Short mmCIF file of C-alpha atoms and ligand atoms in Angstrom, two decimals:
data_model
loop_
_atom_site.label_atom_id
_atom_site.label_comp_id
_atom_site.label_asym_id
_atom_site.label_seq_id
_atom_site.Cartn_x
_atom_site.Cartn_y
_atom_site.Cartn_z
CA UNK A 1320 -37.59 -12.65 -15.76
CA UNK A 1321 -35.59 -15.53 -15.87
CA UNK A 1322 -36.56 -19.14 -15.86
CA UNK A 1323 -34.67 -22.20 -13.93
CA UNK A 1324 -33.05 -24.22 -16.85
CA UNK A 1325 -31.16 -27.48 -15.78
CA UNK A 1326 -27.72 -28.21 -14.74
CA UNK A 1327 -26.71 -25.12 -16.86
CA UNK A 1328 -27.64 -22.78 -15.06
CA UNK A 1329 -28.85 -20.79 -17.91
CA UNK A 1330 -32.21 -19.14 -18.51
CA UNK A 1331 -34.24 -21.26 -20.12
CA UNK A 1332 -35.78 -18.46 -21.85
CA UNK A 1333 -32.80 -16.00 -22.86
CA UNK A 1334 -30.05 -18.02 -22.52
CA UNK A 1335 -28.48 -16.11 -20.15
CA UNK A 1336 -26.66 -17.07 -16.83
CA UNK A 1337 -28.52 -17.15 -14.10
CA UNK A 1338 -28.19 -15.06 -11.15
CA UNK A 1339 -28.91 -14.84 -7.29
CA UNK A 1340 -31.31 -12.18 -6.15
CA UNK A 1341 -32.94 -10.90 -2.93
CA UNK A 1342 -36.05 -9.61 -3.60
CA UNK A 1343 -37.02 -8.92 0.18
CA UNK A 1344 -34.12 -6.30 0.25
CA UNK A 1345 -36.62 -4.33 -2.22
CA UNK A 1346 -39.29 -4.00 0.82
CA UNK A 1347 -37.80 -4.74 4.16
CA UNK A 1348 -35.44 -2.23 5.66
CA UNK A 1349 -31.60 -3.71 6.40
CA UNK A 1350 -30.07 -2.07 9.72
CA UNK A 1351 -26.96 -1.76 8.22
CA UNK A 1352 -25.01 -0.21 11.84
CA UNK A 1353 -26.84 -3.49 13.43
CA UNK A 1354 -25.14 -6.04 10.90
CA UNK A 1355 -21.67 -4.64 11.11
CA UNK A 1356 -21.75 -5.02 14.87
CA UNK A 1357 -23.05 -8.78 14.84
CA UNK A 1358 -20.26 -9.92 11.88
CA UNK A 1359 -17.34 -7.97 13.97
CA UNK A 1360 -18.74 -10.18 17.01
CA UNK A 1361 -18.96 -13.09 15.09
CA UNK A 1362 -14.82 -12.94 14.90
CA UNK A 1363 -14.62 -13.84 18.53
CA UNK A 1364 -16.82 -16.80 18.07
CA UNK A 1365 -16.11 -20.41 17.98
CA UNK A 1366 -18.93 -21.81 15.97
CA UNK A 1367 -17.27 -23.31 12.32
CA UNK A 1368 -20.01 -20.89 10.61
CA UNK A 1369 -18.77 -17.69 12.26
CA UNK A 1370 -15.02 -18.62 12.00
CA UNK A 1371 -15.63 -18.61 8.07
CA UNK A 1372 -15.46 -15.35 6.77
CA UNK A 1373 -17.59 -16.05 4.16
CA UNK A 1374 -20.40 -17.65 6.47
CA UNK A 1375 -19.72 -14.40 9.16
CA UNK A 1376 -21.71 -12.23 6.52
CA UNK A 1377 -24.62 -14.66 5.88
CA UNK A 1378 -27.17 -12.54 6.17
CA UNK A 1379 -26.06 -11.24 2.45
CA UNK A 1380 -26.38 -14.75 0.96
CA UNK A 1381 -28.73 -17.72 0.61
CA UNK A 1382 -29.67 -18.80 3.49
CA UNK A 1383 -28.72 -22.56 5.58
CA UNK A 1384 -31.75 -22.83 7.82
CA UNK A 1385 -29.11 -25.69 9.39
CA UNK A 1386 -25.49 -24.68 9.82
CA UNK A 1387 -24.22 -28.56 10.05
CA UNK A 1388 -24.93 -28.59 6.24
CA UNK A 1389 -22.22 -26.32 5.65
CA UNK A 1390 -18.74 -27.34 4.31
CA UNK A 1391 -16.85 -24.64 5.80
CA UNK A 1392 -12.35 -24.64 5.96
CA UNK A 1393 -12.70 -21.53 7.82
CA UNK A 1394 -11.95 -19.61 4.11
CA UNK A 1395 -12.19 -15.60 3.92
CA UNK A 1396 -10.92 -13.37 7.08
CA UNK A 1397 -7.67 -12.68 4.12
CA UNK A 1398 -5.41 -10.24 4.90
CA UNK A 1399 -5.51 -6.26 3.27
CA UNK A 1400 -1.50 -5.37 3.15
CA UNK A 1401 0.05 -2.02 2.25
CA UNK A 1402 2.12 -1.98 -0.88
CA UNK A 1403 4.71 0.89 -0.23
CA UNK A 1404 6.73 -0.24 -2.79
CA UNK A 1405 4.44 -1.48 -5.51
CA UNK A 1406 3.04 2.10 -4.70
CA UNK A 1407 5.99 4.32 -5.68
CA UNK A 1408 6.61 1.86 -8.67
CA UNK A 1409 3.03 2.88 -10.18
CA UNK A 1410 2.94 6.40 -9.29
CA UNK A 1411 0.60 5.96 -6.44
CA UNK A 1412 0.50 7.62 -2.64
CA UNK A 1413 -0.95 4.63 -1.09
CA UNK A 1414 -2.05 1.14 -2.68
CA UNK A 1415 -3.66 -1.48 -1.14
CA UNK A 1416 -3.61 -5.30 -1.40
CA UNK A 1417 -6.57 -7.35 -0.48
CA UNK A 1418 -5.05 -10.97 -0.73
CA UNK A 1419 -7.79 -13.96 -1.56
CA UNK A 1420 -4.35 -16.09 -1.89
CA UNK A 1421 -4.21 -16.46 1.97
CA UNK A 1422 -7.47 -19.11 1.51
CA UNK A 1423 -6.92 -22.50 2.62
CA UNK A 1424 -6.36 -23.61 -0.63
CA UNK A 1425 -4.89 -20.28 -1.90
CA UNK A 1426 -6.91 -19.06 -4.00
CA UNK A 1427 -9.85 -17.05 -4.04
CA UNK A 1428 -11.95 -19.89 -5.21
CA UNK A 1429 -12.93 -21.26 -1.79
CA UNK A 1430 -14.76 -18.50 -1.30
CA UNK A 1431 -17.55 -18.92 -3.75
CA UNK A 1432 -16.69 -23.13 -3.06
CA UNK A 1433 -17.59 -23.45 0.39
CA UNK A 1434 -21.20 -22.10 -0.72
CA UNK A 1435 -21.43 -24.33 -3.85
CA UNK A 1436 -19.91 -27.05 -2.12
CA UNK A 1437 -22.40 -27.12 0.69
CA UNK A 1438 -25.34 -26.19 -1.87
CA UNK A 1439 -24.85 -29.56 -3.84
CA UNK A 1440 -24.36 -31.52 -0.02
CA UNK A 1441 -27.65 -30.16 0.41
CA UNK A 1442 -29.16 -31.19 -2.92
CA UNK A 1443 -27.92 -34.55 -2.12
CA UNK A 1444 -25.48 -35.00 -5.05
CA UNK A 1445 -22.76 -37.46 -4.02
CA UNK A 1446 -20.58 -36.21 -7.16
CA UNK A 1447 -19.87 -32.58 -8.21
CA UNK A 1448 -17.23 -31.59 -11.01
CA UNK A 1449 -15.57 -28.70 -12.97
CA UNK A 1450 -13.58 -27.79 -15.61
CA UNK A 1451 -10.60 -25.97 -14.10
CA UNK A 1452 -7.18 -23.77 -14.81
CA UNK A 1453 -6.22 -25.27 -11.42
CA UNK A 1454 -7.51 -23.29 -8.60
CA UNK A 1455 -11.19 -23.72 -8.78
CA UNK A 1456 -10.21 -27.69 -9.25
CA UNK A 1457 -7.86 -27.60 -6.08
CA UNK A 1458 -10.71 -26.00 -4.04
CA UNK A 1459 -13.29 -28.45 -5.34
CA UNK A 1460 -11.57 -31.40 -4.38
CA UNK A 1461 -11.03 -29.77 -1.27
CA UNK A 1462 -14.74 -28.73 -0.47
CA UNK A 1463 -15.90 -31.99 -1.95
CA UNK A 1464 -14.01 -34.33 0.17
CA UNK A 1465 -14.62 -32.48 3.09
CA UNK A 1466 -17.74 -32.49 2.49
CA UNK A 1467 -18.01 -36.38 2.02
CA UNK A 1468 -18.58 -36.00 -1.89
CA UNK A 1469 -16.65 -37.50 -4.63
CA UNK A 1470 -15.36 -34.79 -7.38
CA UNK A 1471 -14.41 -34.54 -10.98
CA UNK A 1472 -11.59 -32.53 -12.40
CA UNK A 1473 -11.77 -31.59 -16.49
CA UNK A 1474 -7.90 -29.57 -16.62
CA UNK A 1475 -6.25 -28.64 -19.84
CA UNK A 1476 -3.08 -31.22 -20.23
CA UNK A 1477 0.05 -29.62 -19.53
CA UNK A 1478 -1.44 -26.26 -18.42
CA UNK A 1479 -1.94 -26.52 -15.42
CA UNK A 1480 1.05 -25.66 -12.75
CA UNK A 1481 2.00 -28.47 -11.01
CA UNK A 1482 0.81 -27.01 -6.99
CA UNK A 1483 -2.66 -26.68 -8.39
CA UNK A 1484 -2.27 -30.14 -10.18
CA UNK A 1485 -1.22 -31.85 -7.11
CA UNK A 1486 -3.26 -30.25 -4.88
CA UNK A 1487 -6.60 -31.83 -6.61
CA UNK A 1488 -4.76 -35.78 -6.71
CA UNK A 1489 -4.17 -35.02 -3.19
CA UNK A 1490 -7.77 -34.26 -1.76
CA UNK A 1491 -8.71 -37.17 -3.40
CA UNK A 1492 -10.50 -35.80 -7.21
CA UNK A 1493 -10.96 -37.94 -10.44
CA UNK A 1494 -8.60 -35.95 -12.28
CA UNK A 1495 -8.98 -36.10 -15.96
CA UNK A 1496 -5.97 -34.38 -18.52
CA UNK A 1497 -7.96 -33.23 -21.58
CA UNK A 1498 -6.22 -32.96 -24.99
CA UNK A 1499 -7.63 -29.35 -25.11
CA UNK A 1500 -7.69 -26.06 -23.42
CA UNK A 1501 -10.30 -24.51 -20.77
CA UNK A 1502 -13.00 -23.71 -23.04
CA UNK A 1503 -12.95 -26.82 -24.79
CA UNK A 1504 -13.16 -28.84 -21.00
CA UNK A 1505 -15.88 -26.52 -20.78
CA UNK A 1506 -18.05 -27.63 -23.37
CA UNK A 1507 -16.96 -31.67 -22.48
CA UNK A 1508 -18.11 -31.32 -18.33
CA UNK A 1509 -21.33 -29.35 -20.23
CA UNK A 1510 -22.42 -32.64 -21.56
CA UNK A 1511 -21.21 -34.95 -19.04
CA UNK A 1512 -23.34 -32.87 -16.68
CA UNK A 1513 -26.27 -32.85 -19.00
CA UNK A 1514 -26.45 -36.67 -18.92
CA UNK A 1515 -25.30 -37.42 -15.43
CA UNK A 1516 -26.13 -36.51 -12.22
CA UNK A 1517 -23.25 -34.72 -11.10
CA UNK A 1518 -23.47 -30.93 -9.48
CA UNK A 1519 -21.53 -28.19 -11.79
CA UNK A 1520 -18.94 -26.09 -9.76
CA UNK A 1521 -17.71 -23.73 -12.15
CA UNK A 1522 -18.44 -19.71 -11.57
CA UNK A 1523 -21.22 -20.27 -14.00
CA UNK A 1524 -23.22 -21.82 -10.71
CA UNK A 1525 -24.58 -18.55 -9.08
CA UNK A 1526 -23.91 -19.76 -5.32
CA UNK A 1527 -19.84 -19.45 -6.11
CA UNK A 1528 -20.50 -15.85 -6.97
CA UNK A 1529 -22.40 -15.22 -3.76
CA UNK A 1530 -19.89 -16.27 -1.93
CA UNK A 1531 -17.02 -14.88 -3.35
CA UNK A 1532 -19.55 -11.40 -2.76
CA UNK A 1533 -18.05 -11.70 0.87
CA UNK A 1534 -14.26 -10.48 -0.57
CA UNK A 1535 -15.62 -7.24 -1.18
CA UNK A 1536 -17.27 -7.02 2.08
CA UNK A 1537 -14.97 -7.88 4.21
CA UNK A 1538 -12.73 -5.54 2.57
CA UNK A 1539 -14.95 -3.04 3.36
CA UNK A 1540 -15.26 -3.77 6.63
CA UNK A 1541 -11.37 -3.52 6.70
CA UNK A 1542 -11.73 0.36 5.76
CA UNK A 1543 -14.35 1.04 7.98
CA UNK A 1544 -16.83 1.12 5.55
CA UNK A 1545 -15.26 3.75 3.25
CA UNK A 1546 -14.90 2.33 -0.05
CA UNK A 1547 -11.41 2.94 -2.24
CA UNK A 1548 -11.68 5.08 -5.25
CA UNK A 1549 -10.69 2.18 -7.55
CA UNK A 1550 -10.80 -1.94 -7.12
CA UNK A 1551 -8.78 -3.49 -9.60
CA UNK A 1552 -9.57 -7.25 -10.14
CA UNK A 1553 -7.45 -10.07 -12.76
CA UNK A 1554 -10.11 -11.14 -15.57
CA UNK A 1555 -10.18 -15.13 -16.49
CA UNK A 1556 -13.66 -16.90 -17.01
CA UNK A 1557 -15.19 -13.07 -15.27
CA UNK A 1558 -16.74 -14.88 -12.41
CA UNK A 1559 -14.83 -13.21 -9.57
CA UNK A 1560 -15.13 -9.23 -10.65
CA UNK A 1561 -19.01 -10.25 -11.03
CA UNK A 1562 -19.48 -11.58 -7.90
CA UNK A 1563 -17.05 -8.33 -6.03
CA UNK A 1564 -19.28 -5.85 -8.72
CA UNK A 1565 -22.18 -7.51 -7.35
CA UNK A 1566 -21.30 -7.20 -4.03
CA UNK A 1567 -20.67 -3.56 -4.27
CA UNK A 1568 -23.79 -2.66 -5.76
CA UNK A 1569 -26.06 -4.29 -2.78
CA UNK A 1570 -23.80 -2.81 -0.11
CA UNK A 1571 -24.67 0.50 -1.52
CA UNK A 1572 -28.52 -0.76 -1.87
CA UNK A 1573 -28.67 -1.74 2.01
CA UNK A 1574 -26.89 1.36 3.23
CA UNK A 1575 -23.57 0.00 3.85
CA UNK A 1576 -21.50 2.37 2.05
CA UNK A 1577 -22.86 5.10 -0.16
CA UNK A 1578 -20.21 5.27 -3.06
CA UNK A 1579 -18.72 2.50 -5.36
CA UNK A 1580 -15.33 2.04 -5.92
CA UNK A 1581 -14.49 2.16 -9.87
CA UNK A 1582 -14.24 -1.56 -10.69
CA UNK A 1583 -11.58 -2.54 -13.40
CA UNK A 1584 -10.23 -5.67 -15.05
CA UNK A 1585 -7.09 -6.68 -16.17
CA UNK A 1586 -6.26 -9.35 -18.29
CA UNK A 1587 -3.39 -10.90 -20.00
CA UNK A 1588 -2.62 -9.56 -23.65
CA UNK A 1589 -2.75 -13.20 -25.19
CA UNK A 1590 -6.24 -13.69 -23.26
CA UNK A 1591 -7.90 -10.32 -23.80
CA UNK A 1592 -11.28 -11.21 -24.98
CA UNK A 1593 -13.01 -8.85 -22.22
CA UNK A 1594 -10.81 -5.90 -23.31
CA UNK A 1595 -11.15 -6.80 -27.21
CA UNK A 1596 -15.20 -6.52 -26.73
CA UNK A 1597 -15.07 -3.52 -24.56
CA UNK A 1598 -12.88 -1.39 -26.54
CA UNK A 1599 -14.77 -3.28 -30.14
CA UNK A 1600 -18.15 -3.17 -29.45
CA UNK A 1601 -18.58 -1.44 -26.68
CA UNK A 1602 -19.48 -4.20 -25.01
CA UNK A 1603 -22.31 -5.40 -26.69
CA UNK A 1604 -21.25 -9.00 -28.30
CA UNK A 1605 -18.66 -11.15 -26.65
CA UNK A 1606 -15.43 -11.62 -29.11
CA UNK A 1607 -13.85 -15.00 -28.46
CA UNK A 1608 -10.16 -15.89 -29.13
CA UNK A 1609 -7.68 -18.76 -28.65
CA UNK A 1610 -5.86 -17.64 -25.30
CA UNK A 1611 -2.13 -18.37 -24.98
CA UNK A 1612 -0.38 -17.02 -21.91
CA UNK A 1613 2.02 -18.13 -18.91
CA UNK A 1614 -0.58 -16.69 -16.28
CA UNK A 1615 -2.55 -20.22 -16.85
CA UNK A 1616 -4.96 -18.92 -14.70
CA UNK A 1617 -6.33 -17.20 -17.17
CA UNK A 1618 -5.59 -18.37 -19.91
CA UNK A 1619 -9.24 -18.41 -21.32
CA UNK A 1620 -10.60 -17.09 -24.78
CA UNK A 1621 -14.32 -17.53 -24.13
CA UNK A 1622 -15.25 -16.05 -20.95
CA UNK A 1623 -18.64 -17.43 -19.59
CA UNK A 1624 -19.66 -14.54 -17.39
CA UNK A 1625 -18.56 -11.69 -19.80
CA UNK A 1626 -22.31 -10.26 -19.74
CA UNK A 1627 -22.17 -9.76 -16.21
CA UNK A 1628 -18.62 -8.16 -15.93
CA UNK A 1629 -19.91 -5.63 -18.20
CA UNK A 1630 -22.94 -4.69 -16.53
CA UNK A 1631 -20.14 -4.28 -13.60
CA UNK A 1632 -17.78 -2.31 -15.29
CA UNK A 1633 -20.82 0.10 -16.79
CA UNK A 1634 -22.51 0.28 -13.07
CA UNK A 1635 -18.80 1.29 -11.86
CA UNK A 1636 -17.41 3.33 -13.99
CA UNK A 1637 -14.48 0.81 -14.38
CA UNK A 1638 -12.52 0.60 -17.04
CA UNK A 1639 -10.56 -2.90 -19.15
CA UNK A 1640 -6.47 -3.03 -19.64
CA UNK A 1641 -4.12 -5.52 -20.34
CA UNK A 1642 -0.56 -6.25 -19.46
CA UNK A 1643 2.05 -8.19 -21.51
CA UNK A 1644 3.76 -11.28 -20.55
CA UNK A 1645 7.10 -9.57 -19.68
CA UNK A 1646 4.88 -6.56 -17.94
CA UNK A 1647 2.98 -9.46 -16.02
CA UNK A 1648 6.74 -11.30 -14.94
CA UNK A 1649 7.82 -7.94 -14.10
CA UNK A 1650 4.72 -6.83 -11.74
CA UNK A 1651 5.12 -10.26 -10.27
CA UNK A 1652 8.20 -10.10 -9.15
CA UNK A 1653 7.23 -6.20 -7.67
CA UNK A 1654 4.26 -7.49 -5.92
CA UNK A 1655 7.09 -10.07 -4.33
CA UNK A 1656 9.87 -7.66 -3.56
CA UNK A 1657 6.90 -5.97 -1.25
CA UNK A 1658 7.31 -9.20 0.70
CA UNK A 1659 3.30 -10.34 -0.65
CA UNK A 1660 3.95 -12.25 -3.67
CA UNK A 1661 0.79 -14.05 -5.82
CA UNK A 1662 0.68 -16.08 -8.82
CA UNK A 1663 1.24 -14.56 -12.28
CA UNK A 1664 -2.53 -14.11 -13.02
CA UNK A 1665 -2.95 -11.82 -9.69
CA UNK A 1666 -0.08 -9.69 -11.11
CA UNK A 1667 -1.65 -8.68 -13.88
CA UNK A 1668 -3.52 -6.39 -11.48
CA UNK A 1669 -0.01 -4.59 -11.35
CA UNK A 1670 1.03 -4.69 -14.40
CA UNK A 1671 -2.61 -2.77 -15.76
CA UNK A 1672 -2.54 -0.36 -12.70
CA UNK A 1673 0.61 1.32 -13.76
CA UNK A 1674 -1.04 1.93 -17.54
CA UNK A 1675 -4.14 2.92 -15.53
CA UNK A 1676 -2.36 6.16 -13.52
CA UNK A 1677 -0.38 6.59 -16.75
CA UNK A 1678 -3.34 7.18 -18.81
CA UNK A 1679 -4.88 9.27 -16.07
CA UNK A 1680 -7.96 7.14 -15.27
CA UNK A 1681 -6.42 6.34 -12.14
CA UNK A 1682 -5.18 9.78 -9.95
CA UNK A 1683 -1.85 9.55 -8.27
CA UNK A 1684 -3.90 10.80 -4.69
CA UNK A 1685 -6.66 8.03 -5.06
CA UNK A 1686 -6.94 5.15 -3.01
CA UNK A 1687 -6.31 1.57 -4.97
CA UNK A 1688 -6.77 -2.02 -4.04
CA UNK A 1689 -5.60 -5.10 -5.93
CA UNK A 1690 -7.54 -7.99 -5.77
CA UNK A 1691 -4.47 -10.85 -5.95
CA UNK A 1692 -6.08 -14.18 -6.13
CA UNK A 1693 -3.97 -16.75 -5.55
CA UNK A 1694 -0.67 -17.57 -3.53
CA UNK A 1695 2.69 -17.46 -4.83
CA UNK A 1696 3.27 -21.05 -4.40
CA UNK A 1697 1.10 -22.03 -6.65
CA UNK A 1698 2.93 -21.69 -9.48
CA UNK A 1699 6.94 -21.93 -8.29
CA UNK A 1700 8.30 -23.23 -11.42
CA UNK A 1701 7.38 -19.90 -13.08
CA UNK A 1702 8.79 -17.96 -10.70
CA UNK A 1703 12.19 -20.21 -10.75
CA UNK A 1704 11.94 -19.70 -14.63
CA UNK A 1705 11.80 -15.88 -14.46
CA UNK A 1706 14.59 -15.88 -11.51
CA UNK A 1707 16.39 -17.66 -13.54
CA UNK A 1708 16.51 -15.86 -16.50
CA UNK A 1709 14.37 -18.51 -18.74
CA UNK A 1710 11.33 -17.43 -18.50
CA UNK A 1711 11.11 -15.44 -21.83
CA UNK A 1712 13.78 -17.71 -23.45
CA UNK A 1713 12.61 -19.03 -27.26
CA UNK A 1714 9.12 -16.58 -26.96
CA UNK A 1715 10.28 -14.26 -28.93
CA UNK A 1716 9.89 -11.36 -26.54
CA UNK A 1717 13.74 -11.30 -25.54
CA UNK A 1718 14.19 -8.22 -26.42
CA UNK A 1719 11.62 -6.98 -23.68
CA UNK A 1720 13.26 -8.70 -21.01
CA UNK A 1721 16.27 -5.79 -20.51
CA UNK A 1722 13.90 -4.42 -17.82
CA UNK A 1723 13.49 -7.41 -15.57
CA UNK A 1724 17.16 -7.63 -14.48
CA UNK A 1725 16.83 -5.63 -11.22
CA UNK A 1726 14.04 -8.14 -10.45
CA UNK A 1727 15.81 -11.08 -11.12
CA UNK A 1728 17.59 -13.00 -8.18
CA UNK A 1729 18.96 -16.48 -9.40
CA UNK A 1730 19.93 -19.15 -6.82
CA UNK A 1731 23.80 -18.42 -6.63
CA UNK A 1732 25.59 -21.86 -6.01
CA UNK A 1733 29.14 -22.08 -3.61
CA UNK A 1734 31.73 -23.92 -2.05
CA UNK A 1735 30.42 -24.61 1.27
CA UNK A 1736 32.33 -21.72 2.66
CA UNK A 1737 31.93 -18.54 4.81
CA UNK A 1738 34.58 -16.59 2.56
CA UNK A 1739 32.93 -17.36 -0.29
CA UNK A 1740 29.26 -16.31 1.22
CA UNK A 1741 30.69 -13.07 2.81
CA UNK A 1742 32.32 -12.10 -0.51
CA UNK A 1743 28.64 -12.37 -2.04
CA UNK A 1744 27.09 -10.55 1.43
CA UNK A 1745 29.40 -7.23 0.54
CA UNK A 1746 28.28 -7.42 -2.64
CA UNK A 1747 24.84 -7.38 -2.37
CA UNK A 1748 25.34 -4.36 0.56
CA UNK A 1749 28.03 -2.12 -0.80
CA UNK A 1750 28.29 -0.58 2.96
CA UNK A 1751 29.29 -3.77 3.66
CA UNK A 1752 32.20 -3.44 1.74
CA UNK A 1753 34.93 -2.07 3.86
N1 LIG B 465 -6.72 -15.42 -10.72
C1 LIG B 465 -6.55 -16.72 -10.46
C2 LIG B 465 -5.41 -17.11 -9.59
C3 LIG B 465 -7.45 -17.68 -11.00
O1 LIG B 465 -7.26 -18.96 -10.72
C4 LIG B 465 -8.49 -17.25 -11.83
C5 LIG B 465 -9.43 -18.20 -12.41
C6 LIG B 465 -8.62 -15.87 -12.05
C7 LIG B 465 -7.74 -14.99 -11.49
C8 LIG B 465 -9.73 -15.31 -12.88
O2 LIG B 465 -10.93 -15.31 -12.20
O3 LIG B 465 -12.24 -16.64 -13.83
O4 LIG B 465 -13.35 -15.40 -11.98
O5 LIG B 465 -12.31 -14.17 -13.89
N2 LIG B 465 -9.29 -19.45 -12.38
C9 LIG B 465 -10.29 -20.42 -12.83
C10 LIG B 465 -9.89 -21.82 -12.43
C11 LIG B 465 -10.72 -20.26 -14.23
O6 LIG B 465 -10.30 -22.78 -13.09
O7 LIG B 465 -9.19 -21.97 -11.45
P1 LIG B 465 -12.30 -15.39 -13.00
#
């Protein structure tokens, strides 16, 4: 049993992260045919609570007793595209898309914020903060300011893409640069919220997981309640395949589906630590690293919720993998040619699929869905870079690169004139040509 520590959000007792539970789900029976009737009616409403697709479901999460508390941007209700393409590339008969990027502030983040946000509205806090790679900072200062609060932003300096970055100045956060990377802004907003009273918004805060729970429910709503054989989730900090492993396992408690998809996570070679303690110790002690990678997402060596993204990938069945940078600029660039597109970190998904049906863990017949969490504008200047052809350049991984030229599609720059654009029209179509 777990004791409530402070601002941590620790156990007092164990140390451990603390986590949401439901103990009247142990006793009372859920009518689970009842509940997926009321949130499908909920779509045609006009009330800001059922709107939200996170709020739509809130009988699986903490509840308001007053709706007007919540800070809701009408987040969730995201999209679940076909990937024909993306499909054939990994070896796949049909694979699935569910993308969190098509959130008001694209990213998945505003999910798990509008319940955090409107938890600390509630607590009366008139500050919260985080430390951020950019997306949970953007949705923060979002929430916050909607929500009448003032917010603080702890980013690493000059790793963080510049949509995320001026997404956070814009909605109005304190935005502080730190000579460091995520884990060490970390361990700084630890202490400033130790000693002031400001409400922590990180995914160690157990309301952003139960939120972000709602992903994984509305997807299954969007298959009619027949889960996919596997769900295939990026890993940063671990928050987000928590909260969708969670999610999972109390559908299947309450009757709503009665398998679980496989749950696996993919993260970047140069920010493995999830994979390196998996496939090390089986799990058992967290190994941390320094993380260097272009999916800044994730760029993070000490993963905060690494307990509970085990317990996830043991109660699924899932599995760890990694992809390279070039393998991650490559899948990118797949996931775009599909007409989707996402930010590098979502692409990892991809890029650890294809090793996934290589290795046989994942069976070319099976049904697969890639969690992509956050929009493809977030990050242009990579995707410029890559288009380009400069992505890789000085890295040391040229070599590598040979297989992204049929992805790559630089700007071409002409006279202003139709010959000259014609000449490039035939050939780009050869049956143009004649
Ligand atoms: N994908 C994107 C686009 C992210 O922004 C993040 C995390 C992740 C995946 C990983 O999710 O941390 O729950 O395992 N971004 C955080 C941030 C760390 O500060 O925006 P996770």
């Amino acid at each position: 049993m777990c004791e409530k520590a402070g601002q941590n959000f620790r156990c007092a007792a164990c140390g451990d992260l603390l986590e949401i539970v439901y103990p009247a789900w142990d006793t009372q029976l859920v009518d689970a045919a009842a509940l997926r009737a009321v949130w499908r009616q909920r779509r045609t409403s006009g009330l800001p609570v059922d709107e939200s697709g996170v709020w739509r479901f809130r009988e699986l999460l903490p509840r308001f007793h007053d709706g007007q508390q919540i800070i809701t941007l009408r987040e969730g209700n995201t999209p679940l595209y076909e990937m024909p393409g993306c499909a054939r590339i990994a070896g796949l008969q049909r694979l699935y898309a569910k993308h969190q990027g098509m959130n008001p502030t694209g990213s998945f983040k505003d999910t798990g914020m509008t319940m955090a946000a409107s938890v600390a509205r509630r607590e009366g806090f008139r500050w919260v903060a985080c430390a951020s790679t950019g997306n949970t900072s953007a949705s923060m200062a979002a929430y916050a300011a909607r929500g009448g609060m003032r917010s603080l932003v702890l980013i690493p300096e000059g790793k963080v893409s510049w949509g995320k970055l001026s997404q956070a100045l814009d909605y109005g956060a304190v935005t502080c640069q730190l000579n460091t990377d995520f884990d060490g802004c970390m361990r700084v907003l630890n202490e400033v919220v130790q000693r002031m009273p400001v409400y922590l918004l990180n995914s160690v805060n157990p309301y952003r997981l139960e939120g972000q729970k709602t992903a994984a429910v509305e997807l299954m709503e969007q298959f009619d309640w027949q889960p996919p054989d596997h769900v295939i989730v990026p890993g940063g900090n671990l928050g987000n395949s928590s909260a969708l492993g969670k999610a999972f396992l109390e559908m299947k408690q309450l009757g709503f589906i009665s398998t679980l998809p496989k749950i696996s996570i993919i993260q970047a070679a140069g920010a493995n630590p999830l994979v390196r303690t998996m496939r090390e110790t089986g799990g058992k002690t967290l190994i941390p690293m320094h993380a260097e990678t272009a999916a800044s997402a994730i760029r993070i060596g000490s993963p905060a919720s690494w307990k509970k993204a085990v317990r996830v990938l043991q109660a699924t069945g899932g599995t760890v993998e990694q992809g390279s940078e070039v393998e991650i600029a490559l899948a990118k660039a797949e996931i775009g040619a599909d007409g989707i597109g996402c930010e590098p970190a979502s692409a990892v998904t991809l890029a650890g699929l294809k090793k996934l049906v290589k290795q046989g863990f994942v069976k070319p017949q099976e049904t697969v869905v890639l969690i992509l969490t956050g929009h493809l504008l977030k990050d242009p200047e990579f995707t410029l870079n890559f288009h380009r052809g400069h992505l890789f350049v000085g890295t040391g991984s040229e070599e590598e690169t040979g297989i992204l030229k049929p992805q790559q599609r630089a700007p071409i720059v002409l006279d202003a004139d139709g010959d000259a654009v014609i000449r490039i029209l035939r050939k780009a179509d050869n049956r143009l040509e004649t």
